[in-house]
Coordinates of C-alpha atoms in Angstrom, one line a residue:
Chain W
X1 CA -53.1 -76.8 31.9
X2 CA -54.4 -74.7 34.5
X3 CA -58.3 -75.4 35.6
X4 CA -60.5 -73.2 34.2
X5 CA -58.0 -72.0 31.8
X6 CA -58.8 -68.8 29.9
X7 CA -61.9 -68.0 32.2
X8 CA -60.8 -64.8 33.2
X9 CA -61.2 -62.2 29.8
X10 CA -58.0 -60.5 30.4
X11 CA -54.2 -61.6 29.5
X12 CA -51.9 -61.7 32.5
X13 CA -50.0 -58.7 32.4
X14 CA -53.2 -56.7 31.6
X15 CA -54.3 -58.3 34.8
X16 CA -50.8 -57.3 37.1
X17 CA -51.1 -53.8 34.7
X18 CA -54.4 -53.5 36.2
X19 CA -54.2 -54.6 39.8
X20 CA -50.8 -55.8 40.9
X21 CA -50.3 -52.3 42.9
X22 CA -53.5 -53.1 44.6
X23 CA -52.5 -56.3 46.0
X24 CA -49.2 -55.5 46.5
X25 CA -50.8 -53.3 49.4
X26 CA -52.7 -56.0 50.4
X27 CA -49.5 -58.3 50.9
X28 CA -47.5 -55.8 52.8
X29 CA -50.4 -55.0 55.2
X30 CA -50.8 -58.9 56.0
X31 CA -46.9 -58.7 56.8
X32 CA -47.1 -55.4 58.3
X33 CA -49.9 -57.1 60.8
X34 CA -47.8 -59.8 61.3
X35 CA -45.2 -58.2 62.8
X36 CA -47.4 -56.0 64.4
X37 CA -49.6 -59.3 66.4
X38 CA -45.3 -59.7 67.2
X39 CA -44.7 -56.2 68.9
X40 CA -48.3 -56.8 71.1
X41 CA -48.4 -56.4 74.6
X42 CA -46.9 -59.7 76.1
X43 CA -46.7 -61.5 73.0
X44 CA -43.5 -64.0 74.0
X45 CA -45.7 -65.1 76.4
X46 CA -49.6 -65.2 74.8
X47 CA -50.6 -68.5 74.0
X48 CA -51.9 -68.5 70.3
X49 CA -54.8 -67.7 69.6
X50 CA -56.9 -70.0 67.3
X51 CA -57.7 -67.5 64.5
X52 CA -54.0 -66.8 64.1
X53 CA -53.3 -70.2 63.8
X54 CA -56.2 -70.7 61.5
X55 CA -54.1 -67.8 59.6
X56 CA -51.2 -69.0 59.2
X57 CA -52.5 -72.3 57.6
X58 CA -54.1 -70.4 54.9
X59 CA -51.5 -68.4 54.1
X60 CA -49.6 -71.4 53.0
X61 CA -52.2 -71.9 50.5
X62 CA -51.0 -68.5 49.1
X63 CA -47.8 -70.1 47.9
X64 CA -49.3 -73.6 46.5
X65 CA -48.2 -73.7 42.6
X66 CA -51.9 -75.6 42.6
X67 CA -55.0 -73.9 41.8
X68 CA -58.0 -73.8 43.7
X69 CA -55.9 -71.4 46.3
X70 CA -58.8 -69.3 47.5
X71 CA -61.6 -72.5 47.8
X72 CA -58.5 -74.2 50.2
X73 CA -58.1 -71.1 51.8
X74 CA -61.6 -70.9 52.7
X75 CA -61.4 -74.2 53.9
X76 CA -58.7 -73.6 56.5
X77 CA -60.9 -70.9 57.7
X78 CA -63.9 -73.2 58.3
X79 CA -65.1 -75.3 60.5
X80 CA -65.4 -78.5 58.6
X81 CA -67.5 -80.4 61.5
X82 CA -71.0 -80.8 60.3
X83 CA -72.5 -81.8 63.4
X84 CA -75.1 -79.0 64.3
X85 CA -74.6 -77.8 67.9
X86 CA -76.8 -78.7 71.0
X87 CA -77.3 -74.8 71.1
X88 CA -75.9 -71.6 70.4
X89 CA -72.4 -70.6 71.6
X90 CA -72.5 -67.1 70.5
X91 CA -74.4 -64.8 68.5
X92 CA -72.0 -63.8 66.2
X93 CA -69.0 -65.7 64.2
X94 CA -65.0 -65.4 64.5
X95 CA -63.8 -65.8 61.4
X96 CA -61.7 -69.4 62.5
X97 CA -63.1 -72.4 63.7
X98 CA -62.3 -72.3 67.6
X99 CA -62.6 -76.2 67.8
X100 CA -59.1 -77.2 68.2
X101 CA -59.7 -80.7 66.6
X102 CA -60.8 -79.3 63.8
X103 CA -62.4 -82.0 62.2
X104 CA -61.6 -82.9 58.8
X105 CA -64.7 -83.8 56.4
X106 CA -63.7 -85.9 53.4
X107 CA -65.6 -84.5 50.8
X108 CA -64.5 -80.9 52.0
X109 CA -61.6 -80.8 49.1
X110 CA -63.6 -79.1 46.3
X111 CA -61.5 -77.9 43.3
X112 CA -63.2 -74.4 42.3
Chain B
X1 CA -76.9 -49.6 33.3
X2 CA -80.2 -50.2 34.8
X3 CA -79.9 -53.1 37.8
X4 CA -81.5 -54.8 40.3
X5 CA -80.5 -55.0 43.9
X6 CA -81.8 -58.0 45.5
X7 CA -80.7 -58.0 48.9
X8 CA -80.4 -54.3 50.5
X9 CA -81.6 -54.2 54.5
X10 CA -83.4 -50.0 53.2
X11 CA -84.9 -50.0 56.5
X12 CA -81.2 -49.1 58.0
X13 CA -80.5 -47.3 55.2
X14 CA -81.0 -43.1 54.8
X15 CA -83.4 -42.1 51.8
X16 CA -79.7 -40.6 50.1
X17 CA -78.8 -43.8 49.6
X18 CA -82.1 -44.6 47.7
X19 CA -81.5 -41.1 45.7
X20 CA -77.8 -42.4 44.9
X21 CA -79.4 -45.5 44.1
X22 CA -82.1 -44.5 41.7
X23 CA -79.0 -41.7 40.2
X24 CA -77.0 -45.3 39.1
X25 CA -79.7 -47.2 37.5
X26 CA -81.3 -48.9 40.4
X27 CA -84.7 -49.8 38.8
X28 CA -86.0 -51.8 42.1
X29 CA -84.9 -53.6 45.5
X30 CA -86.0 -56.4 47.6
X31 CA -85.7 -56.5 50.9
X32 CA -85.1 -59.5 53.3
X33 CA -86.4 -59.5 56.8
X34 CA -83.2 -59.6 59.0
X35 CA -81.6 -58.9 62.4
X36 CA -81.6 -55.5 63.4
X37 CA -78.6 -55.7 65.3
X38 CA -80.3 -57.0 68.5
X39 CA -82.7 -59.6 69.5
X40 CA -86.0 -58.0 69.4
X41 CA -88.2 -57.9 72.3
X42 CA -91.4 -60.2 71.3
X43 CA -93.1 -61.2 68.3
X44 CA -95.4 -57.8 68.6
X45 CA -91.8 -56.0 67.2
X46 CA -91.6 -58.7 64.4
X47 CA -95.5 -57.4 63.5
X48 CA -93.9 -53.9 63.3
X49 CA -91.1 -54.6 61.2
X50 CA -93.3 -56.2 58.6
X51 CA -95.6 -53.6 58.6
X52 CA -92.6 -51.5 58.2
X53 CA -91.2 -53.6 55.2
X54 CA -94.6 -53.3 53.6
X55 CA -95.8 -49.6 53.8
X56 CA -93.2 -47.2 54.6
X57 CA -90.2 -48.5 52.8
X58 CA -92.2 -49.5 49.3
X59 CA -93.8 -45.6 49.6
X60 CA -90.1 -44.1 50.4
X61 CA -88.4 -46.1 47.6
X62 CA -91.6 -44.9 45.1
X63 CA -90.2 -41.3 45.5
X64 CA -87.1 -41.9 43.3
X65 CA -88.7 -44.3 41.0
X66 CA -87.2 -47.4 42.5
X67 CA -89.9 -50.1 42.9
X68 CA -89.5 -52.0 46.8
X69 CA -90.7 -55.9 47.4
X70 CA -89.6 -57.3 50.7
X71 CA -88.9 -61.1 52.1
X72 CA -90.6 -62.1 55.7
X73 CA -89.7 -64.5 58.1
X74 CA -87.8 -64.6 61.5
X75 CA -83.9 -64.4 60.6
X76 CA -81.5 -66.7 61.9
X77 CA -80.0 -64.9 64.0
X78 CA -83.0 -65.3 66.4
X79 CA -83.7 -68.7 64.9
X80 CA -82.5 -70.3 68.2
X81 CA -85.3 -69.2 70.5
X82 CA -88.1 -71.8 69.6
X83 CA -90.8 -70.2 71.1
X84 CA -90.5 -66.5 70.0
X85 CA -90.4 -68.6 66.0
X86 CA -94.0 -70.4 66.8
X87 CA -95.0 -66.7 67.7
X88 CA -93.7 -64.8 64.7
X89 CA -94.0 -67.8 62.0
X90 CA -98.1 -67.4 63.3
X91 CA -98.2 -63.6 62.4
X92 CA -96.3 -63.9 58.8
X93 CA -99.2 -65.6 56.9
X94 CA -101.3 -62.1 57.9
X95 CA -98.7 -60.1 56.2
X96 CA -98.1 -62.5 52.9
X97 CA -100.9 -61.2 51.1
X98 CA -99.6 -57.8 51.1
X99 CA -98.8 -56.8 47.8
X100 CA -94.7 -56.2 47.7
X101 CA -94.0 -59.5 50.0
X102 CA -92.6 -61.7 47.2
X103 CA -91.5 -64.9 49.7
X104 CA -90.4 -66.1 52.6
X105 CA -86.8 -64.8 53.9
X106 CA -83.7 -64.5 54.5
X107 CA -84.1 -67.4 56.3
X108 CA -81.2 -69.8 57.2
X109 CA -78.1 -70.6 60.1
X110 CA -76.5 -68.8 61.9
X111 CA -74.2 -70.8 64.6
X112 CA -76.0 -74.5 62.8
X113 CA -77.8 -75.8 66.2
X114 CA -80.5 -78.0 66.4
X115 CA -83.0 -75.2 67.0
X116 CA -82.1 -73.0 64.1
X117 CA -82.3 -75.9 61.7
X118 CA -85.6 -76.8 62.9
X119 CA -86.7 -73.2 62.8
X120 CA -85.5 -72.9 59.1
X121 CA -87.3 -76.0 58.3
X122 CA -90.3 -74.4 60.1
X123 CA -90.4 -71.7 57.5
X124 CA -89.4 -74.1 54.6
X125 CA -93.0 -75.4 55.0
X126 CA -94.7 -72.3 55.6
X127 CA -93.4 -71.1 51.9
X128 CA -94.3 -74.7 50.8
X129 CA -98.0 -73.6 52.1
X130 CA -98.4 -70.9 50.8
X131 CA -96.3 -71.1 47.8
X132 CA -94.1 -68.8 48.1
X133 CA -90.4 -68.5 47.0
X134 CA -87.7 -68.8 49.2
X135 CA -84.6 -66.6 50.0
X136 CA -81.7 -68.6 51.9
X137 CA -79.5 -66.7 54.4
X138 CA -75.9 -68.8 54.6
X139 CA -73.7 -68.4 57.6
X140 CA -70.4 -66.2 57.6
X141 CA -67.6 -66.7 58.0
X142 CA -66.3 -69.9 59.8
X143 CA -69.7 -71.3 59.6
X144 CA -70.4 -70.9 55.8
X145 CA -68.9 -74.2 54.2
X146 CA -71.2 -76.1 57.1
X147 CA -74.1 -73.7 57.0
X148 CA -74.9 -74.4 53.1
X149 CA -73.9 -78.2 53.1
X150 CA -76.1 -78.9 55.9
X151 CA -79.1 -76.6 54.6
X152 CA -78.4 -77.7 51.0
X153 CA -78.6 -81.5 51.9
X154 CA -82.0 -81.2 53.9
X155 CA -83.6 -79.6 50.8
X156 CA -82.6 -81.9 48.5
X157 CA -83.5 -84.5 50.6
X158 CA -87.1 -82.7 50.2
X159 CA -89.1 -83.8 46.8
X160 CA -91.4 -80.8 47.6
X161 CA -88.7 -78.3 46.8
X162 CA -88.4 -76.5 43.5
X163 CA -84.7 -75.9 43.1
X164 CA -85.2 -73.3 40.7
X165 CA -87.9 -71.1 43.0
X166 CA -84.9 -70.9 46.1
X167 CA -82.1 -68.4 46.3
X168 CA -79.2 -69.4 48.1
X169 CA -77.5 -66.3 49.2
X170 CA -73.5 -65.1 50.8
X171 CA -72.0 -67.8 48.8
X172 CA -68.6 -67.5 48.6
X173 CA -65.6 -69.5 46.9
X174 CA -66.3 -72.9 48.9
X175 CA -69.8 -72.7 48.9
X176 CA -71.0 -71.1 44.9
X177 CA -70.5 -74.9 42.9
X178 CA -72.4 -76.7 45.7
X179 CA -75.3 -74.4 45.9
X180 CA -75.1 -74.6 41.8
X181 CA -75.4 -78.3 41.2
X182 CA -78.3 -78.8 43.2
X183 CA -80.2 -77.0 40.7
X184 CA -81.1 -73.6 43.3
X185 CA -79.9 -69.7 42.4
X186 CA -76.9 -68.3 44.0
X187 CA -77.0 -64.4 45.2
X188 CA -73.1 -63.2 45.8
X189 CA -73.5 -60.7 48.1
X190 CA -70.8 -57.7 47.6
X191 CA -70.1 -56.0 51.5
X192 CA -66.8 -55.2 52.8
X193 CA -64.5 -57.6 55.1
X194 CA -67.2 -60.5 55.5
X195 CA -68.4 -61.4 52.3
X196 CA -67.2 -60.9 48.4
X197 CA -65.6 -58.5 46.6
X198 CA -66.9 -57.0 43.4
X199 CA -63.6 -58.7 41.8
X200 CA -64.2 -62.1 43.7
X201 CA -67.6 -62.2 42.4
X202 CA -67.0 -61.9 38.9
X203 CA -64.2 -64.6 39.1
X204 CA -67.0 -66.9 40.6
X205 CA -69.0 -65.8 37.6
X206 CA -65.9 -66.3 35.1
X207 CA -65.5 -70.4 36.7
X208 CA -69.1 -71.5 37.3
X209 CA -70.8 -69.2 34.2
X210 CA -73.8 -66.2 34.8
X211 CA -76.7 -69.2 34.6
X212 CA -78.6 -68.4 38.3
X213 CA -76.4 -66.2 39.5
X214 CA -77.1 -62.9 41.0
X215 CA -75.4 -59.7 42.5
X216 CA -76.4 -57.5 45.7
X217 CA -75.3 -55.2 47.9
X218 CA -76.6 -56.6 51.3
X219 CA -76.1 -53.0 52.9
X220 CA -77.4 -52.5 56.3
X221 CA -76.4 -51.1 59.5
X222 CA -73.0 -52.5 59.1
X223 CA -70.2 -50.6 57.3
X224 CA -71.9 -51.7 53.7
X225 CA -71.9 -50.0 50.3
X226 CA -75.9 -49.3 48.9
X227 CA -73.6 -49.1 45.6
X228 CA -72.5 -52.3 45.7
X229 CA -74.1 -53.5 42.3
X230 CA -72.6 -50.6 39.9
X231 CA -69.7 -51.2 41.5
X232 CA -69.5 -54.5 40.4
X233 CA -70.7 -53.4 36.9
X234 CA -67.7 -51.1 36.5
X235 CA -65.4 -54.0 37.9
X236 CA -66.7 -56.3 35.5
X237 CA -65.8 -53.5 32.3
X238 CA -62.7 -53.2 33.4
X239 CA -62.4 -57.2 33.9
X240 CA -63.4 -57.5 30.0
X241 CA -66.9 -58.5 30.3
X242 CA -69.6 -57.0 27.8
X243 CA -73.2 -54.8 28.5
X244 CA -75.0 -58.0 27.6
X245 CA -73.8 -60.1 30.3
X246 CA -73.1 -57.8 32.6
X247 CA -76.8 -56.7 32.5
X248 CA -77.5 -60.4 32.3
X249 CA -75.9 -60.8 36.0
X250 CA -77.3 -57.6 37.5
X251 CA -81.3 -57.3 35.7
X252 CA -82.5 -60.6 34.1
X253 CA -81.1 -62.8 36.4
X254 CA -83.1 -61.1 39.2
X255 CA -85.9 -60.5 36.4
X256 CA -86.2 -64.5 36.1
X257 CA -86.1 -65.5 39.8
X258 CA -88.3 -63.0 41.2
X259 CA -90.3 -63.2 37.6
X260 CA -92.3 -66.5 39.3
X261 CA -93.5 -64.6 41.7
X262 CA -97.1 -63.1 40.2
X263 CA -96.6 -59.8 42.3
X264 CA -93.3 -58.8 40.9
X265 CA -93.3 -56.2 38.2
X266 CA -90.8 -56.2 35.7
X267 CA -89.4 -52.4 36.1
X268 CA -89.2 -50.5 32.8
X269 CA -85.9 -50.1 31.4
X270 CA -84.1 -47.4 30.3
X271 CA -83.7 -47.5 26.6
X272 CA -80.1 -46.6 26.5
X273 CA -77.9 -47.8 29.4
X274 CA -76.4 -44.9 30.8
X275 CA -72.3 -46.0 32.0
X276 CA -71.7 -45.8 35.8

């Protein structure tokens, strides 16, 4: 039994009837972009780049027969550290932790 | 349907959008004090803004029937610089008493340093002194999971808070059931790329239930929608969901929390919900 089972109001194929096109597109423009990040400028040689890595770890998620894919997800894109900074790095956020340790918080494995 | 949209930055925002507003239901906005895109000049600008929040925007919204309340503080995003906070957090109490200011807001992280946790705590007591309600900013993006645990935990830790009279807003996924179980509301904020989806949002609603949860736009300067909320209330029909709670999550929800303030006005409905 799936958590949170019969939440959502709608049956599954009135769900993929009503939205499967739409995230079909989705899909094909994350491997559209992929191969696209591939065909950049000097790409053999870039090193990677943190938010791509941070990328490809939640796209695993997408594949997990678990649920809770979107809260994991999240997660990969975090930074899990909760020790405040000595001051600010930048004004604005990046969308991927850039701390390469990325340091793991054990309580950080909520179930949605 | 009538609705209320509880976070909408109107001072960025072109009177159309209050006229498309007011044309799908909007009954009322509150508006947050926030960044405007650059770090202002002194605390004399922060003395202008308000004034701004206070006069202009309530008397522009008034022309298309939509009532205006607005939030003050100094936003995160300029919550590092410790002196320019002393500065402004000494001019809010003059603008508090003004009629539409319902609380101090959006307050909260931005990057989670040392500075802007002291100056969120700074305005945590201010509201605690004057007894106003509280609207909480959370982090985006990368900083979101860390921004709500660590602001979460130091008002818990805080016997002088009322759960129940602080808004939590941006949560997302990882962030909705923690800001739940401590008792506060939760706003899900509906803007493209950084925050929720109408969709997303009612499958937080559809997991954790409709009890203190609200909808807004957020729209700003940013590439936003000022139709955020009737978006979601067409999402939510075609998700299954019926007027009652739908109208739950976008009007008495907000009714309730902004309810305990004495200078809100419940707006008049209209007697039969026209569809979106």
């Amino acid at each position: 039994m799936a958590a949170h089972a019969d939440t959502c109001l709608l049956t599954r194929k009135q769900l993929l009837d009503q939205s499967f096109m739409e995230h079909r597109a989705h899909l094909l423009a994350i491997a559209a972009f992929l191969d696209r990040l591939e065909r950049a400028q000097g790409a053999d040689n870039a090193p990677e780049d943190f938010r791509l890595t941070a990328f490809r770890d939640a796209l695993h998620e997408l594949t997990s027969p678990e649920p809770g894919r979107v809260v994991r997800a999240q997660l990969r894109l975090s930074d899990l550290d909760l020790t405040l900074l000595d001051e600010r790095d930048s004004q604005s956020a990046f969308g991927a932790s850039r701390r390469a340790d990325g340091s793991h918080d054990d309580r950080a494995g909520a179930e949605q | 349907m009538n609705y209320i949209d509880m976070h909408a930055h109107m001072v960025s925002r072109t009177t159309d959008d209050y006229h498309a507003m007011a044309l799908s239901g909007c009954l009322a906005v509150t508006e947050p004090a926030f960044w405007s895109g650059r770090d202002r000049l002194g605390p004399e600008a922060f003395a202008d803004y308000f004034d701004h929040l206070t006069t202009f925007e309530p008397a522009r919204a008034r022309e298309y029937g939509i009532a205006h309340y607005a939030w003050l503080c100094l936003n995160p995003k300029e919550g590092e610089d410790r002196d320019l906070t002393r500065q402004v957090l000494k001019i809010i109490p003059e603008f508090l008493h003004r009629d539409t200011v319902l609380g101090i807001g959006e307050i909260g992280l931005n990057r989670v340093t040392r500075n802007e946790l002291a100056t969120f705590l700074d305005h945590v007591e201010l509201a605690l002194e004057h007894h106003q309600l509280i609207h909480i900013h959370t982090p985006h993006l990368e900083d979101k999971y860390k921004g709500t645990r660590v602001m979460v935990e130091a008002l818990a830790k805080d016997p002088r808070i009322e759960p129940g009279r602080v808004m939590i807003d941006h949560a997302e996924e990882h962030t909705a059931g923690l800001i739940l179980e401590h008792g506060f509301w939760t706003g899900v904020t509906l803007y493209p790329k950084t925050k929720a989806s109408p969709a997303r949002a009612i499958d937080m609603i559809e997991v954790y239930g409709a009890e203190r949860v609200i909808v807004a736009s957020a729209c700003d300067w940013g590439p936003s929608q000022p139709l955020a909320v009737p978006e979601f209330i067409l999402e939510a029909r075609r998700r299954g969901h019926d007027e009652e709670t739908i109208s739950k999550i976008v009007l008495d929800n907000p009714e309730r929390f902004l309810g305990q303030s004495p200078k809100f006005v419940p707006p008049r409905r209209e007697r039969a919900a026209a569809r979106v």
